[in-house]
Coordinates of C-alpha atoms and ligand atoms in Angstrom, one line a residue:
M1 CA -3.6 -7.0 29.0
R2 CA -6.2 -4.5 30.9
S3 CA -10.2 -6.3 31.6
K4 CA -12.6 -5.3 29.5
V5 CA -14.0 -1.4 29.7
T6 CA -17.9 -1.6 30.4
I7 CA -20.5 0.6 31.2
Q8 CA -20.0 -0.3 34.7
N9 CA -16.2 0.8 34.4
L10 CA -17.2 3.6 32.7
H11 CA -20.0 4.9 35.5
N12 CA -17.4 3.7 38.4
K13 CA -14.6 6.7 36.7
V14 CA -17.3 9.1 37.1
E15 CA -18.5 8.7 40.5
S16 CA -14.4 8.7 41.7
G17 CA -14.0 11.9 39.9
Q18 CA -11.6 10.1 36.4
K19 CA -11.8 11.6 33.8
I20 CA -12.9 9.4 30.7
T21 CA -10.5 9.1 27.5
M22 CA -12.3 8.7 24.0
L23 CA -11.0 8.9 20.6
T24 CA -12.1 8.1 17.5
G25 CA -10.8 5.0 15.6
Y26 CA -10.9 3.9 11.9
D27 CA -8.3 0.6 11.6
Y28 CA -6.2 -2.1 13.3
P29 CA -3.3 -0.4 13.4
M30 CA -4.7 3.3 15.1
G31 CA -7.2 0.1 17.2
L32 CA -3.9 -1.6 18.5
L33 CA -2.2 1.6 19.3
E34 CA -4.9 3.4 21.4
E35 CA -5.8 0.5 23.2
K36 CA -1.9 0.2 23.9
A37 CA -2.3 4.0 25.5
G38 CA -5.1 2.6 27.2
I39 CA -7.9 4.7 25.8
D40 CA -11.1 4.1 27.3
I41 CA -13.9 4.1 24.1
I42 CA -12.8 3.8 21.1
L43 CA -15.8 5.3 18.6
C44 CA -15.5 4.2 15.5
G45 CA -16.6 7.4 13.4
D46 CA -18.8 8.2 10.5
S47 CA -15.7 11.1 10.8
I48 CA -14.3 8.2 8.3
A49 CA -15.7 9.8 5.1
M50 CA -14.1 12.9 5.6
T51 CA -10.8 12.1 7.6
V52 CA -9.9 8.5 5.7
L53 CA -12.2 8.4 2.7
G54 CA -12.1 11.6 1.2
H55 CA -15.7 13.0 1.7
E56 CA -16.8 16.9 2.0
S57 CA -19.5 15.7 4.7
T58 CA -20.5 12.2 6.6
L59 CA -23.0 11.7 4.5
N60 CA -21.4 10.2 2.7
V61 CA -20.5 6.2 4.0
D62 CA -22.5 3.3 4.3
M63 CA -23.8 0.6 7.2
E64 CA -20.6 -2.5 4.8
T65 CA -18.0 0.6 5.2
M66 CA -19.2 0.9 8.5
I67 CA -19.1 -2.3 9.9
I68 CA -15.5 -3.5 7.9
H69 CA -13.6 -0.8 9.3
A70 CA -15.3 -1.7 13.3
K71 CA -14.2 -5.0 13.2
A72 CA -10.7 -3.9 12.0
V73 CA -10.8 -1.7 14.9
R74 CA -12.0 -4.3 17.4
K75 CA -9.6 -7.0 16.9
G76 CA -6.6 -4.0 17.8
A77 CA -8.6 -3.0 20.5
P78 CA -9.8 -6.0 22.2
T79 CA -10.8 -4.7 25.3
A80 CA -11.8 -0.7 24.5
F81 CA -15.2 -0.1 25.0
L82 CA -15.9 -0.1 21.0
V83 CA -19.0 2.7 19.7
G84 CA -20.5 1.9 16.5
D85 CA -21.3 5.2 15.5
M86 CA -24.1 5.1 13.2
P87 CA -23.9 5.9 9.3
Y88 CA -26.3 8.6 7.8
M89 CA -30.3 7.2 6.9
S90 CA -29.4 3.5 8.3
Y91 CA -31.5 3.9 11.7
Q92 CA -33.9 7.0 10.6
I93 CA -36.0 5.1 8.2
S94 CA -37.5 2.9 10.6
K95 CA -36.8 1.4 13.8
E96 CA -36.5 -2.1 12.0
E97 CA -33.8 -1.0 9.9
A98 CA -32.3 0.9 13.3
I99 CA -32.3 -2.6 15.0
R100 CA -31.0 -4.0 12.3
N101 CA -28.2 -2.3 11.7
A102 CA -27.3 -1.7 14.8
G103 CA -27.6 -5.1 16.2
R104 CA -24.7 -6.3 12.9
Y105 CA -23.1 -3.9 14.7
M106 CA -22.7 -5.3 17.9
A107 CA -23.2 -9.4 16.0
E108 CA -20.8 -8.7 13.8
A109 CA -18.3 -6.0 15.1
G110 CA -17.8 -6.9 18.2
C111 CA -19.0 -4.0 19.3
D112 CA -20.2 -2.4 22.6
A113 CA -22.7 -0.1 22.1
V114 CA -23.4 2.6 18.8
K115 CA -24.3 6.1 18.4
L116 CA -26.8 7.9 16.9
E117 CA -27.4 11.5 16.3
G118 CA -30.8 13.1 17.2
G119 CA -32.5 14.7 20.2
A120 CA -36.8 14.6 21.1
N121 CA -36.9 13.0 17.2
M122 CA -35.0 10.0 17.6
A123 CA -36.3 8.9 21.6
K124 CA -38.7 6.5 20.0
T125 CA -35.6 4.5 18.0
V126 CA -33.8 4.9 21.3
E127 CA -35.8 2.7 23.1
A128 CA -36.4 0.2 20.5
L129 CA -33.3 -0.5 20.1
V130 CA -32.3 -0.6 24.5
N131 CA -35.6 -2.5 23.9
A132 CA -33.5 -4.8 21.3
T133 CA -30.4 -5.1 24.4
I134 CA -28.8 -2.6 22.1
P135 CA -26.7 0.3 24.5
V136 CA -27.0 3.7 23.1
M137 CA -24.8 6.7 22.7
G138 CA -26.8 9.4 21.9
H139 CA -25.2 12.8 20.2
L140 CA -26.2 16.5 20.5
G141 CA -25.3 20.0 19.3
L142 CA -23.0 20.3 16.4
T143 CA -24.8 16.6 14.9
P144 CA -22.9 16.4 11.6
Q145 CA -25.4 14.6 9.8
S146 CA -28.1 17.3 9.9
I147 CA -25.6 19.9 8.3
A148 CA -27.9 20.8 5.2
Q149 CA -30.3 21.8 8.0
L150 CA -27.6 23.1 10.9
G151 CA -26.5 25.4 8.2
G152 CA -23.0 23.7 8.0
F153 CA -20.5 22.9 10.7
K154 CA -21.8 25.5 13.3
S155 CA -21.4 25.3 17.2
Q156 CA -24.9 25.1 19.1
G157 CA -26.6 25.9 21.2
R158 CA -24.5 29.4 22.0
D159 CA -28.2 31.7 23.0
C160 CA -30.9 30.4 25.4
S161 CA -33.5 28.8 23.3
G162 CA -30.4 26.6 21.7
A163 CA -29.1 25.8 25.0
L164 CA -32.3 25.0 26.3
K165 CA -33.5 22.3 23.6
I166 CA -30.4 21.1 23.8
I167 CA -30.5 20.5 27.9
E168 CA -34.4 19.4 27.4
D169 CA -33.0 16.6 24.2
A170 CA -30.9 15.6 27.1
K171 CA -33.5 14.5 29.6
I172 CA -35.4 12.9 26.9
L173 CA -32.3 10.9 25.5
E174 CA -31.4 9.6 28.7
E175 CA -35.2 8.7 29.9
A176 CA -35.4 6.6 26.3
G177 CA -32.6 4.8 28.2
I178 CA -29.1 6.0 26.2
S179 CA -26.1 4.8 27.8
L180 CA -23.7 7.9 27.5
L181 CA -24.5 10.9 26.6
L182 CA -21.9 13.1 23.5
L183 CA -22.6 16.5 23.1
E184 CA -21.0 18.5 20.5
A185 CA -19.2 21.6 19.6
V186 CA -21.2 23.7 22.3
P187 CA -21.2 26.3 26.2
P188 CA -19.2 24.6 28.7
E189 CA -21.2 26.5 30.5
V190 CA -24.7 24.3 29.0
A191 CA -22.6 21.1 28.8
Q192 CA -22.6 21.4 32.5
I193 CA -25.8 21.7 33.4
I194 CA -26.4 18.6 31.6
T195 CA -23.5 16.8 32.5
E196 CA -25.0 17.9 36.5
R197 CA -28.7 16.5 35.5
A198 CA -27.0 13.8 33.5
N199 CA -27.0 10.2 35.9
I200 CA -24.9 9.0 32.5
P201 CA -22.0 9.7 31.6
V202 CA -21.3 13.0 29.1
I203 CA -18.5 13.2 27.1
G204 CA -17.4 16.4 25.0
I205 CA -16.2 17.0 22.1
G206 CA -15.6 20.7 22.1
A207 CA -17.5 20.8 25.0
G208 CA -15.2 22.4 27.4
P209 CA -14.2 20.8 30.7
Y210 CA -17.0 20.4 33.4
V211 CA -18.0 16.5 31.6
H212 CA -17.2 13.7 32.2
G213 CA -14.9 12.7 29.7
Q214 CA -13.7 13.8 26.4
L215 CA -13.5 13.1 22.7
L216 CA -10.9 13.8 20.0
I217 CA -10.9 12.8 15.8
V218 CA -7.5 10.8 15.9
H219 CA -6.3 12.5 12.8
D220 CA -7.5 15.9 14.6
A221 CA -5.0 15.2 17.5
L222 CA -2.4 13.5 15.8
G223 CA -2.2 16.9 12.6
F224 CA -3.7 13.5 10.0
F225 CA -6.2 15.9 8.5
D226 CA -5.6 19.9 7.4
A227 CA -8.9 19.9 5.4
F228 CA -10.5 22.8 8.2
T229 CA -9.4 22.0 12.5
P230 CA -12.2 22.6 14.1
K231 CA -11.6 25.1 17.2
F232 CA -12.2 22.8 19.8
V233 CA -9.4 20.5 18.5
K234 CA -6.1 20.1 19.8
K235 CA -2.7 18.7 18.1
Y236 CA -0.9 16.5 19.8
L237 CA 1.8 15.6 17.0
D238 CA 1.8 17.1 12.9
L239 CA 2.2 13.7 11.8
N240 CA 1.2 14.9 7.9
S241 CA 5.0 16.8 8.2
V242 CA 6.4 13.5 10.3
I243 CA 4.9 11.3 7.7
L244 CA 5.6 13.7 3.7
D245 CA 9.1 14.0 5.2
A246 CA 9.6 9.9 4.9
L247 CA 8.2 10.3 1.6
G248 CA 10.2 12.9 0.2
R249 CA 13.6 10.9 1.9
Y250 CA 11.9 7.4 0.4
K251 CA 11.7 9.2 -2.7
E252 CA 15.3 11.4 -3.1
D253 CA 17.0 7.5 -2.0
V254 CA 15.4 6.0 -4.5
E255 CA 16.2 8.2 -7.4
Q256 CA 19.7 8.2 -6.3
G257 CA 20.0 4.5 -6.2
Q258 CA 20.7 4.3 -2.4
F259 CA 17.4 2.1 -1.8
P260 CA 17.7 -0.5 -1.4
E261 CA 20.9 -1.1 0.0
E262 CA 22.4 -4.9 0.9
E263 CA 21.1 -5.3 3.7
Q264 CA 17.7 -4.9 1.9
C265 CA 18.7 -7.7 -0.1
Y266 CA 17.9 -11.7 -0.1
K267 CA 21.4 -14.1 -0.4
L268 CA 21.3 -16.9 -2.7
K269 CA 22.9 -20.0 -1.2
K270 CA 26.5 -20.0 -1.2
G271 CA 27.4 -21.6 -5.0
E272 CA 24.2 -20.8 -6.4
L273 CA 25.2 -18.1 -8.6
E274 CA 27.7 -20.1 -10.7
K275 CA 25.2 -23.2 -10.8
I276 CA 22.5 -20.7 -12.1
Q277 CA 24.9 -19.2 -14.6
K278 CA 26.3 -22.9 -15.8
E279 CA 22.6 -23.7 -16.1
L280 CA 21.6 -20.2 -18.5
A281 CA 24.8 -21.0 -20.6
K282 CA 24.3 -23.9 -21.9
Ligands
KIV301 O1 -18.3 9.9 13.0 C1 -17.5 10.9 13.9 O2 -16.3 11.2 14.4 C2 -18.1 11.6 15.2 C3 -17.4 12.6 16.2 C4 -18.1 13.4 15.1 C5 -18.5 12.9 17.5 O3 -19.3 11.3 15.1

């Protein structure tokens, strides 16, 4: 088994020019597979609200649900760097609630860090979490918990003022103490400027190639979620088709009496059927 992935390992990767790999993971089986594949960072993301729970945005998932899933991922992936995504309204109301909820990710689920969305407006919360010994990953660009303000799932930082705001927010978050930064759906040039100025690992999802590492939502990468597919997704598998084919063959087998066959049946011990029949005949 590889040794535990730490912030220090991630910094070492950046220094030696190796790219950091990150995927979302929501449960034990995917944790196992991502661990086996050697993925560095697993994000138990609030995207679970859409990919697993069938909601239309990431707003509909609470802390209890996230803790259950983060625990399951940790069981499957003991050495990956596990990031617990702070769900909507688990950190915005007060610094105290943010610390309490983030602390649950660390103590109950065994996370290595928590992620929260927002820039300068979250600097004081980041400081409070870091002072409470909780490592934080920042998240800038397209921040899905703000879709009501952003007007939907739209790329960000595509004009000068938008880009400068994200560049400034990145600096403020780093000064506030974040250990890692995630940039979502921003042009590569903007991500490059932020990455070159940063002293922490910068991971991109839809932020081009010049960042220190890449994140994809695992259900997008595997073709297991097709409600919509963002421009930045590369599909490595069409899992929906694979599963649909298997389900169809199962249905056909059952309907045509071809499942179960002898090899899927338990055997009665020798001579026991005769005994049963004798007993029933009495
Ligand atoms: O919840 C999540 O998966 C995320 C990504 C969209 C970055 O926050």
